[in-house]
Amino acid sequence: MIALRPASSDDYAFALGLYTEAIRPLASAWMKWVDPDQEALFASLWRPNDTMIITLDDRDTGWVEFRQVEGELFLKQLYISPAYQRRGIGSRVMRLLLEERCRMAKSMALFVLKNNPALRFYTRHGFQIVRETHTTLVMRRAMAEAA
């Protein structure tokens, strides 16, 4: 069974490891990846109060970070361990967020690297590109559009 549990400081190493595994190959297309620098950046951005650990049958399989800002839910991070990808876990987490938060926000927004294969995932879930930078796409969808 897929569930979300609140993150704690004990989840830091798990979150950092999964973040590094997922982002290093993508970010390296635009920048030189220096582990100590990226670890310091991650440490400065880690917000366990805004983070939920994704579990499957009580095993940690990923994490999601989101923050509500006024009428919008901002999906900051969503990572699934490679061993658990393509099993519908990310889709289930997305549906949970959309169902649980639909009355609290009018839309959901996110940033995704242009070369991230997750772009297809977000498009399937109704997100549309609303802006772009050199490396990143800003995507948004209305919450009323059920997942």
Short mmCIF file of N, CA and C in Angstrom, two decimals:
data_model
loop_
_atom_site.label_atom_id
_atom_site.label_comp_id
_atom_site.label_asym_id
_atom_site.label_seq_id
_atom_site.Cartn_x
_atom_site.Cartn_y
_atom_site.Cartn_z
N MET A 1 0.83 -1.18 0.00
CA MET A 1 0.00 0.00 0.00
C MET A 1 0.89 1.26 0.00
N ILE A 2 0.53 2.22 -0.83
CA ILE A 2 1.28 3.47 -0.92
C ILE A 2 0.72 4.44 0.12
N ALA A 3 1.63 5.06 0.87
CA ALA A 3 1.23 6.02 1.89
C ALA A 3 2.26 7.14 1.95
N LEU A 4 1.86 8.22 2.58
CA LEU A 4 2.75 9.35 2.82
C LEU A 4 2.88 9.53 4.32
N ARG A 5 4.11 9.69 4.78
CA ARG A 5 4.33 9.97 6.19
C ARG A 5 5.17 11.23 6.32
N PRO A 6 4.98 11.99 7.38
CA PRO A 6 5.78 13.20 7.55
C PRO A 6 7.27 12.87 7.63
N ALA A 7 8.07 13.70 6.99
CA ALA A 7 9.53 13.53 7.05
C ALA A 7 10.04 14.05 8.38
N SER A 8 11.19 13.53 8.77
CA SER A 8 11.87 14.01 9.97
C SER A 8 13.34 14.24 9.60
N SER A 9 14.09 14.76 10.55
CA SER A 9 15.51 14.98 10.29
C SER A 9 16.23 13.66 10.00
N ASP A 10 15.69 12.54 10.49
CA ASP A 10 16.29 11.23 10.22
C ASP A 10 16.21 10.83 8.75
N ASP A 11 15.35 11.48 7.98
CA ASP A 11 15.17 11.15 6.57
C ASP A 11 16.12 11.92 5.65
N TYR A 12 16.94 12.78 6.22
CA TYR A 12 17.81 13.64 5.43
C TYR A 12 18.72 12.84 4.48
N ALA A 13 19.42 11.84 4.99
CA ALA A 13 20.36 11.08 4.16
C ALA A 13 19.63 10.38 3.01
N PHE A 14 18.47 9.82 3.29
CA PHE A 14 17.68 9.17 2.24
C PHE A 14 17.30 10.18 1.17
N ALA A 15 16.79 11.35 1.59
CA ALA A 15 16.35 12.37 0.65
C ALA A 15 17.52 12.91 -0.18
N LEU A 16 18.64 13.18 0.47
CA LEU A 16 19.81 13.66 -0.25
C LEU A 16 20.30 12.63 -1.27
N GLY A 17 20.37 11.38 -0.88
CA GLY A 17 20.83 10.33 -1.78
C GLY A 17 19.96 10.20 -3.02
N LEU A 18 18.66 10.24 -2.81
CA LEU A 18 17.73 10.11 -3.94
C LEU A 18 17.77 11.35 -4.82
N TYR A 19 17.86 12.52 -4.22
CA TYR A 19 17.98 13.77 -4.97
C TYR A 19 19.23 13.74 -5.85
N THR A 20 20.36 13.38 -5.26
CA THR A 20 21.63 13.35 -5.99
C THR A 20 21.57 12.35 -7.14
N GLU A 21 21.04 11.18 -6.87
CA GLU A 21 20.94 10.14 -7.90
C GLU A 21 20.08 10.61 -9.08
N ALA A 22 19.00 11.34 -8.79
CA ALA A 22 18.08 11.76 -9.84
C ALA A 22 18.56 13.00 -10.58
N ILE A 23 19.11 13.96 -9.87
CA ILE A 23 19.40 15.27 -10.46
C ILE A 23 20.80 15.39 -11.06
N ARG A 24 21.78 14.72 -10.48
CA ARG A 24 23.15 14.87 -10.99
C ARG A 24 23.26 14.65 -12.49
N PRO A 25 22.72 13.55 -13.04
CA PRO A 25 22.88 13.36 -14.49
C PRO A 25 22.18 14.44 -15.32
N LEU A 26 21.08 14.98 -14.82
CA LEU A 26 20.34 16.00 -15.55
C LEU A 26 21.03 17.36 -15.46
N ALA A 27 21.39 17.76 -14.24
CA ALA A 27 22.02 19.06 -14.03
C ALA A 27 23.40 19.14 -14.67
N SER A 28 24.07 18.01 -14.77
CA SER A 28 25.42 18.00 -15.35
C SER A 28 25.44 18.44 -16.81
N ALA A 29 24.30 18.45 -17.45
CA ALA A 29 24.22 18.93 -18.83
C ALA A 29 24.44 20.44 -18.90
N TRP A 30 24.20 21.15 -17.79
CA TRP A 30 24.31 22.61 -17.78
C TRP A 30 25.39 23.14 -16.87
N MET A 31 25.87 22.32 -15.96
CA MET A 31 26.82 22.82 -14.96
C MET A 31 27.75 21.72 -14.50
N LYS A 32 28.84 22.12 -13.93
CA LYS A 32 29.74 21.15 -13.32
C LYS A 32 29.18 20.81 -11.94
N TRP A 33 28.97 19.53 -11.70
CA TRP A 33 28.42 19.05 -10.43
C TRP A 33 29.56 18.83 -9.46
N VAL A 34 29.55 19.52 -8.36
CA VAL A 34 30.56 19.38 -7.31
C VAL A 34 29.82 18.90 -6.06
N ASP A 35 30.07 17.64 -5.67
CA ASP A 35 29.30 17.04 -4.57
C ASP A 35 29.22 17.92 -3.32
N PRO A 36 30.34 18.42 -2.77
CA PRO A 36 30.22 19.22 -1.54
C PRO A 36 29.36 20.47 -1.72
N ASP A 37 29.46 21.11 -2.88
CA ASP A 37 28.66 22.31 -3.15
C ASP A 37 27.18 21.96 -3.23
N GLN A 38 26.87 20.87 -3.93
CA GLN A 38 25.47 20.46 -4.07
C GLN A 38 24.90 19.98 -2.74
N GLU A 39 25.71 19.30 -1.94
CA GLU A 39 25.24 18.86 -0.62
C GLU A 39 24.96 20.05 0.28
N ALA A 40 25.79 21.08 0.19
CA ALA A 40 25.55 22.30 0.99
C ALA A 40 24.28 23.01 0.51
N LEU A 41 24.07 23.06 -0.79
CA LEU A 41 22.86 23.66 -1.32
C LEU A 41 21.63 22.88 -0.86
N PHE A 42 21.69 21.56 -0.97
CA PHE A 42 20.57 20.72 -0.54
C PHE A 42 20.28 20.95 0.94
N ALA A 43 21.32 20.99 1.76
CA ALA A 43 21.14 21.20 3.21
C ALA A 43 20.45 22.53 3.48
N SER A 44 20.77 23.54 2.70
CA SER A 44 20.16 24.85 2.93
C SER A 44 18.69 24.88 2.50
N LEU A 45 18.30 23.98 1.60
CA LEU A 45 16.93 23.96 1.07
C LEU A 45 16.05 22.88 1.70
N TRP A 46 16.62 21.92 2.41
CA TRP A 46 15.88 20.80 3.00
C TRP A 46 14.87 21.33 4.02
N ARG A 47 13.61 21.01 3.81
CA ARG A 47 12.52 21.47 4.67
C ARG A 47 11.68 20.27 5.10
N PRO A 48 12.07 19.56 6.15
CA PRO A 48 11.29 18.37 6.54
C PRO A 48 9.83 18.69 6.86
N ASN A 49 9.53 19.91 7.31
CA ASN A 49 8.14 20.25 7.63
C ASN A 49 7.26 20.33 6.38
N ASP A 50 7.86 20.51 5.22
CA ASP A 50 7.12 20.58 3.95
C ASP A 50 7.24 19.28 3.16
N THR A 51 7.83 18.25 3.75
CA THR A 51 8.18 17.04 3.03
C THR A 51 7.45 15.82 3.60
N MET A 52 7.04 14.96 2.68
CA MET A 52 6.43 13.68 3.05
C MET A 52 7.28 12.57 2.42
N ILE A 53 7.49 11.51 3.17
CA ILE A 53 8.20 10.34 2.65
C ILE A 53 7.15 9.40 2.06
N ILE A 54 7.42 8.95 0.86
CA ILE A 54 6.52 8.03 0.17
C ILE A 54 6.92 6.61 0.56
N THR A 55 5.95 5.85 1.04
CA THR A 55 6.24 4.47 1.43
C THR A 55 5.37 3.51 0.63
N LEU A 56 5.91 2.35 0.40
CA LEU A 56 5.17 1.25 -0.23
C LEU A 56 5.33 0.06 0.70
N ASP A 57 4.25 -0.37 1.28
CA ASP A 57 4.29 -1.47 2.25
C ASP A 57 5.34 -1.19 3.33
N ASP A 58 5.32 0.04 3.84
CA ASP A 58 6.19 0.50 4.93
C ASP A 58 7.67 0.62 4.56
N ARG A 59 8.00 0.54 3.28
CA ARG A 59 9.39 0.77 2.83
C ARG A 59 9.47 2.15 2.19
N ASP A 60 10.48 2.91 2.56
CA ASP A 60 10.68 4.23 1.96
C ASP A 60 11.04 4.06 0.49
N THR A 61 10.23 4.68 -0.37
CA THR A 61 10.45 4.53 -1.82
C THR A 61 10.64 5.86 -2.52
N GLY A 62 10.43 6.97 -1.81
CA GLY A 62 10.59 8.28 -2.43
C GLY A 62 10.23 9.38 -1.46
N TRP A 63 10.19 10.59 -1.99
CA TRP A 63 9.78 11.73 -1.17
C TRP A 63 9.20 12.82 -2.03
N VAL A 64 8.34 13.61 -1.41
CA VAL A 64 7.69 14.71 -2.09
C VAL A 64 7.71 15.92 -1.16
N GLU A 65 8.02 17.07 -1.72
CA GLU A 65 8.01 18.32 -0.96
C GLU A 65 7.06 19.28 -1.65
N PHE A 66 6.18 19.87 -0.91
CA PHE A 66 5.26 20.85 -1.46
C PHE A 66 4.98 21.92 -0.43
N ARG A 67 4.59 23.07 -0.92
CA ARG A 67 4.31 24.21 -0.05
C ARG A 67 3.13 24.96 -0.65
N GLN A 68 2.22 25.36 0.19
CA GLN A 68 1.10 26.16 -0.27
C GLN A 68 1.44 27.63 -0.12
N VAL A 69 1.28 28.37 -1.21
CA VAL A 69 1.52 29.81 -1.22
C VAL A 69 0.25 30.45 -1.76
N GLU A 70 -0.45 31.13 -0.86
CA GLU A 70 -1.73 31.75 -1.21
C GLU A 70 -2.63 30.70 -1.84
N GLY A 71 -3.12 30.93 -3.05
CA GLY A 71 -4.05 30.00 -3.67
C GLY A 71 -3.42 28.94 -4.54
N GLU A 72 -2.12 28.74 -4.39
CA GLU A 72 -1.44 27.77 -5.24
C GLU A 72 -0.61 26.80 -4.43
N LEU A 73 -0.65 25.54 -4.83
CA LEU A 73 0.21 24.52 -4.24
C LEU A 73 1.44 24.42 -5.13
N PHE A 74 2.60 24.58 -4.54
CA PHE A 74 3.85 24.51 -5.30
C PHE A 74 4.51 23.17 -5.02
N LEU A 75 4.62 22.33 -6.03
CA LEU A 75 5.28 21.03 -5.93
C LEU A 75 6.77 21.28 -6.11
N LYS A 76 7.51 21.25 -5.02
CA LYS A 76 8.93 21.58 -5.07
C LYS A 76 9.79 20.40 -5.51
N GLN A 77 9.47 19.21 -5.04
CA GLN A 77 10.28 18.03 -5.36
C GLN A 77 9.37 16.80 -5.37
N LEU A 78 9.64 15.86 -6.25
CA LEU A 78 8.98 14.56 -6.25
C LEU A 78 9.97 13.55 -6.81
N TYR A 79 10.41 12.66 -5.96
CA TYR A 79 11.40 11.65 -6.36
C TYR A 79 10.93 10.27 -5.94
N ILE A 80 11.07 9.31 -6.86
CA ILE A 80 10.79 7.90 -6.59
C ILE A 80 12.09 7.15 -6.85
N SER A 81 12.47 6.28 -5.94
CA SER A 81 13.68 5.48 -6.12
C SER A 81 13.60 4.71 -7.44
N PRO A 82 14.69 4.67 -8.19
CA PRO A 82 14.67 3.97 -9.48
C PRO A 82 14.12 2.55 -9.40
N ALA A 83 14.40 1.83 -8.34
CA ALA A 83 13.91 0.45 -8.21
C ALA A 83 12.38 0.38 -8.13
N TYR A 84 11.74 1.50 -7.83
CA TYR A 84 10.28 1.52 -7.67
C TYR A 84 9.58 2.35 -8.75
N GLN A 85 10.32 2.85 -9.71
CA GLN A 85 9.70 3.65 -10.77
C GLN A 85 8.91 2.76 -11.72
N ARG A 86 7.99 3.38 -12.42
CA ARG A 86 7.13 2.72 -13.41
C ARG A 86 6.21 1.67 -12.78
N ARG A 87 5.80 1.93 -11.54
CA ARG A 87 4.84 1.07 -10.85
C ARG A 87 3.58 1.84 -10.46
N GLY A 88 3.46 3.08 -10.93
CA GLY A 88 2.29 3.88 -10.61
C GLY A 88 2.37 4.63 -9.29
N ILE A 89 3.51 4.57 -8.63
CA ILE A 89 3.65 5.22 -7.33
C ILE A 89 3.56 6.74 -7.48
N GLY A 90 4.28 7.30 -8.43
CA GLY A 90 4.24 8.75 -8.65
C GLY A 90 2.84 9.21 -9.00
N SER A 91 2.14 8.46 -9.83
CA SER A 91 0.76 8.82 -10.20
C SER A 91 -0.15 8.77 -9.00
N ARG A 92 0.02 7.79 -8.15
CA ARG A 92 -0.80 7.71 -6.93
C ARG A 92 -0.52 8.89 -6.01
N VAL A 93 0.74 9.24 -5.85
CA VAL A 93 1.10 10.39 -5.01
C VAL A 93 0.50 11.67 -5.59
N MET A 94 0.57 11.83 -6.90
CA MET A 94 0.00 13.01 -7.54
C MET A 94 -1.50 13.07 -7.28
N ARG A 95 -2.20 11.95 -7.45
CA ARG A 95 -3.64 11.93 -7.19
C ARG A 95 -3.94 12.27 -5.73
N LEU A 96 -3.15 11.72 -4.81
CA LEU A 96 -3.35 12.04 -3.39
C LEU A 96 -3.21 13.54 -3.14
N LEU A 97 -2.16 14.14 -3.66
CA LEU A 97 -1.96 15.58 -3.47
C LEU A 97 -3.12 16.39 -4.05
N LEU A 98 -3.52 16.02 -5.26
CA LEU A 98 -4.60 16.76 -5.91
C LEU A 98 -5.92 16.60 -5.17
N GLU A 99 -6.21 15.40 -4.70
CA GLU A 99 -7.46 15.16 -3.97
C GLU A 99 -7.45 15.83 -2.60
N GLU A 100 -6.35 15.69 -1.88
CA GLU A 100 -6.29 16.22 -0.52
C GLU A 100 -6.22 17.74 -0.48
N ARG A 101 -5.64 18.36 -1.48
CA ARG A 101 -5.40 19.80 -1.47
C ARG A 101 -6.33 20.59 -2.39
N CYS A 102 -7.26 19.92 -3.06
CA CYS A 102 -8.05 20.61 -4.08
C CYS A 102 -8.90 21.74 -3.51
N ARG A 103 -9.31 21.64 -2.26
CA ARG A 103 -10.13 22.71 -1.67
C ARG A 103 -9.28 23.85 -1.12
N MET A 104 -7.99 23.63 -0.99
CA MET A 104 -7.11 24.63 -0.40
C MET A 104 -6.37 25.48 -1.43
N ALA A 105 -6.37 25.03 -2.68
CA ALA A 105 -5.62 25.75 -3.70
C ALA A 105 -6.37 25.70 -5.03
N LYS A 106 -6.17 26.71 -5.84
CA LYS A 106 -6.81 26.77 -7.16
C LYS A 106 -5.97 26.10 -8.23
N SER A 107 -4.66 26.05 -7.98
CA SER A 107 -3.77 25.47 -8.99
C SER A 107 -2.55 24.85 -8.31
N MET A 108 -1.85 24.06 -9.10
CA MET A 108 -0.59 23.46 -8.66
C MET A 108 0.45 23.85 -9.70
N ALA A 109 1.63 24.24 -9.22
CA ALA A 109 2.72 24.63 -10.12
C ALA A 109 3.99 23.89 -9.76
N LEU A 110 4.91 23.81 -10.69
CA LEU A 110 6.18 23.15 -10.46
C LEU A 110 7.21 23.63 -11.46
N PHE A 111 8.47 23.37 -11.14
CA PHE A 111 9.59 23.59 -12.05
C PHE A 111 10.13 22.21 -12.41
N VAL A 112 10.51 22.02 -13.65
CA VAL A 112 11.13 20.77 -14.07
C VAL A 112 12.24 21.11 -15.06
N LEU A 113 13.38 20.44 -14.91
CA LEU A 113 14.47 20.63 -15.86
C LEU A 113 14.01 20.19 -17.25
N LYS A 114 14.41 20.93 -18.26
CA LYS A 114 13.98 20.64 -19.63
C LYS A 114 14.35 19.23 -20.08
N ASN A 115 15.47 18.73 -19.57
CA ASN A 115 15.92 17.40 -20.00
C ASN A 115 15.46 16.29 -19.06
N ASN A 116 14.53 16.58 -18.17
CA ASN A 116 14.05 15.58 -17.21
C ASN A 116 12.94 14.75 -17.86
N PRO A 117 13.11 13.42 -17.90
CA PRO A 117 12.05 12.56 -18.45
C PRO A 117 10.72 12.72 -17.71
N ALA A 118 10.73 13.26 -16.49
CA ALA A 118 9.49 13.47 -15.74
C ALA A 118 8.56 14.47 -16.43
N LEU A 119 9.06 15.21 -17.40
CA LEU A 119 8.22 16.14 -18.14
C LEU A 119 7.01 15.41 -18.73
N ARG A 120 7.20 14.21 -19.25
CA ARG A 120 6.09 13.43 -19.81
C ARG A 120 5.08 13.07 -18.71
N PHE A 121 5.58 12.72 -17.53
CA PHE A 121 4.73 12.39 -16.39
C PHE A 121 3.83 13.57 -16.04
N TYR A 122 4.43 14.76 -15.92
CA TYR A 122 3.64 15.94 -15.55
C TYR A 122 2.64 16.31 -16.63
N THR A 123 3.02 16.17 -17.88
CA THR A 123 2.09 16.44 -18.98
C THR A 123 0.90 15.48 -18.92
N ARG A 124 1.16 14.22 -18.66
CA ARG A 124 0.07 13.23 -18.52
C ARG A 124 -0.89 13.60 -17.39
N HIS A 125 -0.37 14.28 -16.39
CA HIS A 125 -1.21 14.65 -15.24
C HIS A 125 -1.80 16.05 -15.38
N GLY A 126 -1.83 16.56 -16.60
CA GLY A 126 -2.56 17.79 -16.88
C GLY A 126 -1.79 19.08 -16.73
N PHE A 127 -0.50 19.00 -16.48
CA PHE A 127 0.30 20.23 -16.36
C PHE A 127 0.64 20.76 -17.75
N GLN A 128 0.65 22.08 -17.85
CA GLN A 128 1.01 22.73 -19.09
C GLN A 128 2.16 23.70 -18.84
N ILE A 129 3.01 23.84 -19.84
CA ILE A 129 4.14 24.77 -19.73
C ILE A 129 3.60 26.19 -19.81
N VAL A 130 3.97 27.01 -18.81
CA VAL A 130 3.52 28.39 -18.80
C VAL A 130 4.67 29.38 -18.94
N ARG A 131 5.88 28.90 -18.73
CA ARG A 131 7.06 29.75 -18.86
C ARG A 131 8.29 28.86 -18.93
N GLU A 132 9.39 29.41 -19.46
CA GLU A 132 10.62 28.63 -19.48
C GLU A 132 11.83 29.53 -19.33
N THR A 133 12.88 28.92 -18.82
CA THR A 133 14.18 29.57 -18.74
C THR A 133 15.13 28.74 -19.61
N HIS A 134 16.40 29.05 -19.54
CA HIS A 134 17.40 28.30 -20.31
C HIS A 134 17.38 26.81 -19.96
N THR A 135 17.16 26.48 -18.69
CA THR A 135 17.26 25.10 -18.23
C THR A 135 15.96 24.50 -17.71
N THR A 136 14.98 25.34 -17.40
CA THR A 136 13.82 24.90 -16.64
C THR A 136 12.50 25.28 -17.30
N LEU A 137 11.51 24.43 -17.11
CA LEU A 137 10.14 24.73 -17.52
C LEU A 137 9.31 24.97 -16.26
N VAL A 138 8.45 25.96 -16.32
CA VAL A 138 7.47 26.19 -15.27
C VAL A 138 6.16 25.63 -15.78
N MET A 139 5.55 24.74 -14.99
CA MET A 139 4.32 24.09 -15.41
C MET A 139 3.24 24.36 -14.37
N ARG A 140 1.98 24.36 -14.83
CA ARG A 140 0.86 24.64 -13.93
C ARG A 140 -0.37 23.87 -14.41
N ARG A 141 -1.22 23.55 -13.47
CA ARG A 141 -2.52 22.98 -13.80
C ARG A 141 -3.54 23.42 -12.77
N ALA A 142 -4.79 23.50 -13.17
CA ALA A 142 -5.86 23.85 -12.25
C ALA A 142 -6.15 22.64 -11.37
N MET A 143 -6.44 22.89 -10.12
CA MET A 143 -6.75 21.79 -9.19
C MET A 143 -8.09 21.15 -9.52
N ALA A 144 -9.02 21.91 -10.09
CA ALA A 144 -10.34 21.38 -10.39
C ALA A 144 -10.28 20.28 -11.46
N GLU A 145 -9.20 20.26 -12.22
CA GLU A 145 -9.03 19.21 -13.25
C GLU A 145 -8.54 17.95 -12.55
N ALA A 146 -9.48 17.15 -12.07
CA ALA A 146 -9.11 15.96 -11.29
C ALA A 146 -8.07 15.13 -12.01
N ALA A 147 -7.16 14.57 -11.22
CA ALA A 147 -6.03 13.81 -11.80
C ALA A 147 -6.52 12.62 -12.50
#
